[in-house]
Short mmCIF file of C-alpha atoms in Angstrom, two decimals:
data_model
loop_
_atom_site.label_atom_id
_atom_site.label_comp_id
_atom_site.label_asym_id
_atom_site.label_seq_id
_atom_site.Cartn_x
_atom_site.Cartn_y
_atom_site.Cartn_z
CA MET A 1 83.58 44.43 -79.02
CA LYS A 2 85.07 43.34 -75.78
CA LYS A 3 89.35 42.57 -75.73
CA LYS A 4 92.14 42.19 -73.45
CA TYR A 5 93.71 45.02 -75.55
CA PHE A 6 93.57 46.88 -78.63
CA SER A 7 96.64 47.21 -80.96
CA ILE A 8 96.77 49.52 -83.82
CA GLY A 9 99.54 50.08 -85.85
CA TRP A 10 101.64 53.35 -86.72
CA GLY A 11 104.36 53.25 -89.27
CA ASP A 12 106.17 49.93 -88.65
CA SER A 13 104.99 49.76 -85.15
CA THR A 14 102.32 48.00 -82.90
CA ILE A 15 100.76 50.26 -80.27
CA GLN A 16 99.06 47.92 -77.69
CA MET A 17 96.12 49.76 -75.41
CA LEU A 18 95.61 47.86 -71.69
CA PRO A 19 92.61 48.20 -70.08
CA SER A 20 95.29 48.67 -67.03
CA LYS A 21 95.17 52.11 -68.31
CA ALA A 22 98.54 51.68 -69.95
CA LEU A 23 100.20 51.62 -73.56
CA PHE A 24 102.87 48.90 -74.39
CA LEU A 25 104.98 49.23 -77.52
CA PRO A 26 106.39 45.76 -78.41
CA LYS A 27 108.95 46.79 -80.92
CA THR A 28 110.69 48.25 -77.92
CA LYS A 29 109.15 46.95 -74.76
CA GLU A 30 108.18 50.08 -73.54
CA LEU A 31 105.33 50.18 -71.14
CA LEU A 32 103.75 53.78 -70.84
CA ILE A 33 101.37 55.40 -67.92
CA CYS A 34 100.48 58.57 -67.03
CA ASP A 35 99.29 60.82 -64.51
CA VAL A 36 99.36 58.65 -61.31
CA HIS A 37 99.29 61.61 -58.92
CA LEU A 38 100.87 60.17 -55.83
CA GLY A 39 100.61 61.58 -52.84
CA LYS A 40 96.95 63.36 -53.81
CA ALA A 41 95.20 62.44 -50.71
CA ASP A 42 97.14 63.54 -48.35
CA TYR A 43 97.27 66.87 -50.11
CA PHE A 44 93.73 67.31 -49.84
CA GLN A 45 93.99 66.13 -46.23
CA LYS A 46 95.85 68.86 -45.42
CA ASN A 47 93.70 71.26 -46.86
CA GLY A 48 90.88 69.48 -45.02
CA ILE A 49 89.07 67.80 -47.30
CA PRO A 50 89.13 63.89 -46.47
CA LEU A 51 89.93 61.63 -48.94
CA THR A 52 90.93 57.66 -48.29
CA ASN A 53 94.63 56.65 -47.20
CA ASN A 54 95.00 54.06 -49.23
CA SER A 55 95.34 55.14 -53.03
CA ASP A 56 99.01 55.34 -53.32
CA GLU A 57 99.36 51.72 -51.90
CA GLN A 58 96.99 50.80 -54.46
CA ASN A 59 98.35 52.79 -57.32
CA LEU A 60 101.63 51.41 -56.56
CA LEU A 61 100.59 47.77 -56.31
CA ARG A 62 99.04 48.55 -59.94
CA ILE A 63 102.05 49.52 -61.27
CA LYS A 64 103.88 46.62 -60.08
CA ASN A 65 101.15 44.32 -61.87
CA VAL A 66 101.48 46.17 -64.74
CA VAL A 67 105.19 46.07 -65.10
CA ILE A 68 104.90 42.20 -64.35
CA ASN A 69 102.55 41.16 -66.32
CA ASN A 70 104.10 43.07 -69.89
CA ASN A 71 107.73 42.35 -68.61
CA PRO A 72 108.96 46.06 -70.52
CA ASN A 73 112.50 46.85 -70.66
CA LYS A 74 111.54 50.37 -69.45
CA LEU A 75 108.58 51.94 -67.41
CA ILE A 76 107.91 55.80 -68.76
CA ILE A 77 105.67 57.83 -66.96
CA LEU A 78 104.17 60.30 -68.78
CA GLY A 79 103.86 63.27 -66.10
CA ASP A 80 102.32 64.18 -63.25
CA LEU A 81 103.52 60.90 -61.22
CA PHE A 82 103.40 62.56 -57.82
CA HIS A 83 100.34 65.47 -57.16
CA SER A 84 102.20 68.01 -55.04
CA LYS A 85 105.86 68.34 -53.87
CA TYR A 86 103.97 69.40 -50.38
CA SER A 87 102.57 66.23 -50.52
CA ILE A 88 105.55 63.60 -50.99
CA SER A 89 106.05 61.75 -47.44
CA GLU A 90 109.63 60.14 -46.59
CA LEU A 91 107.78 57.22 -46.53
CA LEU A 92 106.05 57.79 -50.01
CA LYS A 93 109.61 58.84 -51.17
CA SER A 94 111.31 56.03 -49.90
CA LYS A 95 108.50 53.50 -52.00
CA VAL A 96 108.92 55.01 -54.96
CA GLU A 97 112.60 55.22 -55.02
CA HIS A 98 112.64 51.51 -54.47
CA LEU A 99 110.33 51.05 -57.43
CA SER A 100 113.32 50.91 -60.01
CA GLU A 101 115.09 47.98 -58.05
CA SER A 102 112.18 45.88 -56.72
CA LEU A 103 110.72 45.44 -60.50
CA ASN A 104 114.31 45.17 -62.01
CA ILE A 105 113.75 47.74 -64.83
CA LYS A 106 114.25 51.40 -65.44
CA ILE A 107 112.21 54.07 -65.19
CA GLU A 108 111.84 57.94 -66.82
CA LEU A 109 109.69 60.22 -65.89
CA ILE A 110 108.29 62.91 -68.38
CA VAL A 111 107.72 65.91 -65.83
CA GLY A 112 104.31 67.10 -65.86
CA ASN A 113 103.43 70.20 -64.35
CA HIS A 114 102.48 68.29 -60.68
CA ASP A 115 106.01 66.88 -60.76
CA ILE A 116 107.37 70.46 -60.53
CA GLY A 117 109.98 70.68 -57.38
CA CYS A 118 109.92 66.70 -56.73
CA LYS A 119 112.84 65.10 -56.24
CA VAL A 120 113.38 61.11 -55.69
CA LYS A 121 116.52 59.15 -56.44
CA ASN A 122 116.26 55.73 -59.34
CA ILE A 123 114.25 57.94 -61.78
CA LYS A 124 115.42 59.82 -64.39
CA PHE A 125 113.42 63.36 -65.41
CA ILE A 126 112.84 64.21 -68.56
CA ASN A 127 111.21 66.88 -70.44
CA TYR A 128 109.98 64.33 -73.60
CA LYS A 129 111.42 61.49 -75.17
CA ARG A 130 112.03 60.69 -79.04
CA SER A 131 111.54 56.81 -79.67
CA SER A 132 110.97 55.26 -83.05
CA ASN A 133 108.12 56.97 -84.45
CA PHE A 134 106.74 58.27 -81.44
CA ILE A 135 107.35 61.56 -79.14
CA PHE A 136 106.16 60.98 -75.43
CA SER A 137 105.41 64.15 -73.66
CA HIS A 138 103.19 65.11 -70.81
CA GLU A 139 101.09 67.76 -72.28
CA PRO A 140 100.54 67.64 -76.31
CA LEU A 141 103.34 69.22 -78.47
CA GLY A 142 101.34 70.06 -81.27
CA LYS A 143 101.67 68.03 -84.78
CA PHE A 144 105.00 67.18 -86.04
CA GLU A 145 105.92 65.07 -89.30
CA ASN A 146 102.67 62.57 -90.73
CA ASN A 147 104.77 59.98 -89.64
CA ILE A 148 105.27 61.03 -85.85
CA LEU A 149 102.81 60.50 -83.17
CA ASN A 150 102.78 62.39 -79.78
CA ILE A 151 101.98 60.38 -76.84
CA CYS A 152 101.11 61.98 -74.02
CA GLY A 153 98.97 62.48 -70.80
CA HIS A 154 97.61 65.53 -68.67
CA TYR A 155 94.05 65.41 -70.42
CA HIS A 156 92.49 62.54 -68.34
CA PRO A 157 90.31 61.84 -71.28
CA LYS A 158 86.58 60.19 -70.00
CA ILE A 159 83.75 59.63 -72.38
CA PHE A 160 80.10 59.73 -70.64
CA LEU A 161 76.85 57.68 -71.70
CA LYS A 162 73.46 58.16 -70.73
CA ASN A 163 70.23 57.03 -71.22
CA SER A 164 66.85 58.51 -69.67
CA LYS A 165 67.93 57.26 -66.44
CA ASP A 166 71.38 56.98 -65.78
CA LYS A 167 74.79 58.32 -66.50
CA LEU A 168 78.27 56.73 -66.02
CA SER A 169 81.63 58.01 -66.97
CA PHE A 170 84.56 55.51 -68.27
CA LYS A 171 87.99 56.55 -68.88
CA CYS A 172 89.87 55.88 -72.27
CA PHE A 173 92.11 56.15 -74.67
CA ALA A 174 91.68 59.19 -76.70
CA MET A 175 93.67 59.74 -80.56
CA ASP A 176 93.26 63.10 -82.09
CA LYS A 177 93.75 62.16 -85.56
CA LYS A 178 93.91 65.65 -86.72
CA ASN A 179 96.93 66.31 -84.99
CA ASN A 180 98.38 62.95 -84.49
CA THR A 181 97.86 63.13 -81.03
CA LEU A 182 97.34 60.23 -78.61
CA TYR A 183 96.13 60.52 -75.04
CA LEU A 184 96.27 58.29 -72.76
CA PRO A 185 94.13 57.87 -69.41
CA ALA A 186 94.64 58.83 -66.31
CA PHE A 187 96.25 55.68 -64.15
CA GLY A 188 96.02 57.36 -60.58
CA ASP A 189 92.40 56.02 -58.76
CA LEU A 190 92.01 59.16 -57.51
CA THR A 191 92.13 61.45 -60.74
CA GLY A 192 89.16 62.86 -62.26
CA GLY A 193 88.37 63.74 -66.15
CA TYR A 194 87.28 65.36 -69.05
CA PRO A 195 84.83 64.54 -72.00
CA CYS A 196 86.74 63.73 -75.03
CA LYS A 197 86.11 65.92 -78.25
CA SER A 198 83.78 64.17 -80.78
CA SER A 199 85.89 64.15 -83.67
CA PHE A 200 88.28 61.82 -81.12
CA LYS A 201 88.52 58.13 -81.84
CA LYS A 202 88.28 56.42 -78.33
CA TRP A 203 88.94 53.00 -76.31
CA VAL A 204 87.08 53.04 -73.95
CA ILE A 205 88.06 51.12 -70.49
CA VAL A 206 84.91 48.69 -69.14
CA SER A 207 86.91 46.84 -66.68
CA ASP A 208 90.51 45.94 -65.26
CA THR A 209 90.35 43.39 -68.05
CA GLU A 210 87.95 44.76 -71.01
CA ILE A 211 88.52 47.52 -73.31
CA ILE A 212 85.73 48.51 -76.15
CA GLU A 213 86.95 49.97 -79.43
CA ILE A 214 83.96 52.82 -80.10
#
């Protein structure tokens, strides 16, 4: 069944998975995204691979829209906001540094492997974060107590659906129930993905406005 978002419970908290590739926690009003990979097009262009130049602008616009639509108290990015320290132009740096002020929101970045060496103002850099009965990280941390859910990025979960003629891929949220780990889909337009394990529970993003539980 298609929905505008899917809610699941974890302890006394509710998790809302959004087709905008973001996750919202109503209890704490925290909004989570991951793997934006700003500067990726510039990085590839410098290495002789042509990619579109407007992906950063589109990703920043999508960040602004998802904040405006959900009105959180805080935006938490679960790693890889940037693609590389070598691909941050002064213009991109300025735009990122003004995000917090323009949206009137605190922004925290849990440092991902691609963020190492990246430096910008007005965003708090942290290694991981505990909030209520959740732990936020970039890469999965392994199982904690049974009541703790690790919410992370890095994996870029996708699911592939095919018939005799076509094969389509969709970004998705993926739950590893064995290890109490929920993976967020990559937020960035230019990010690839990896097929989920068959044992994972999945919520597939069909469009910008619809998500399906499978």
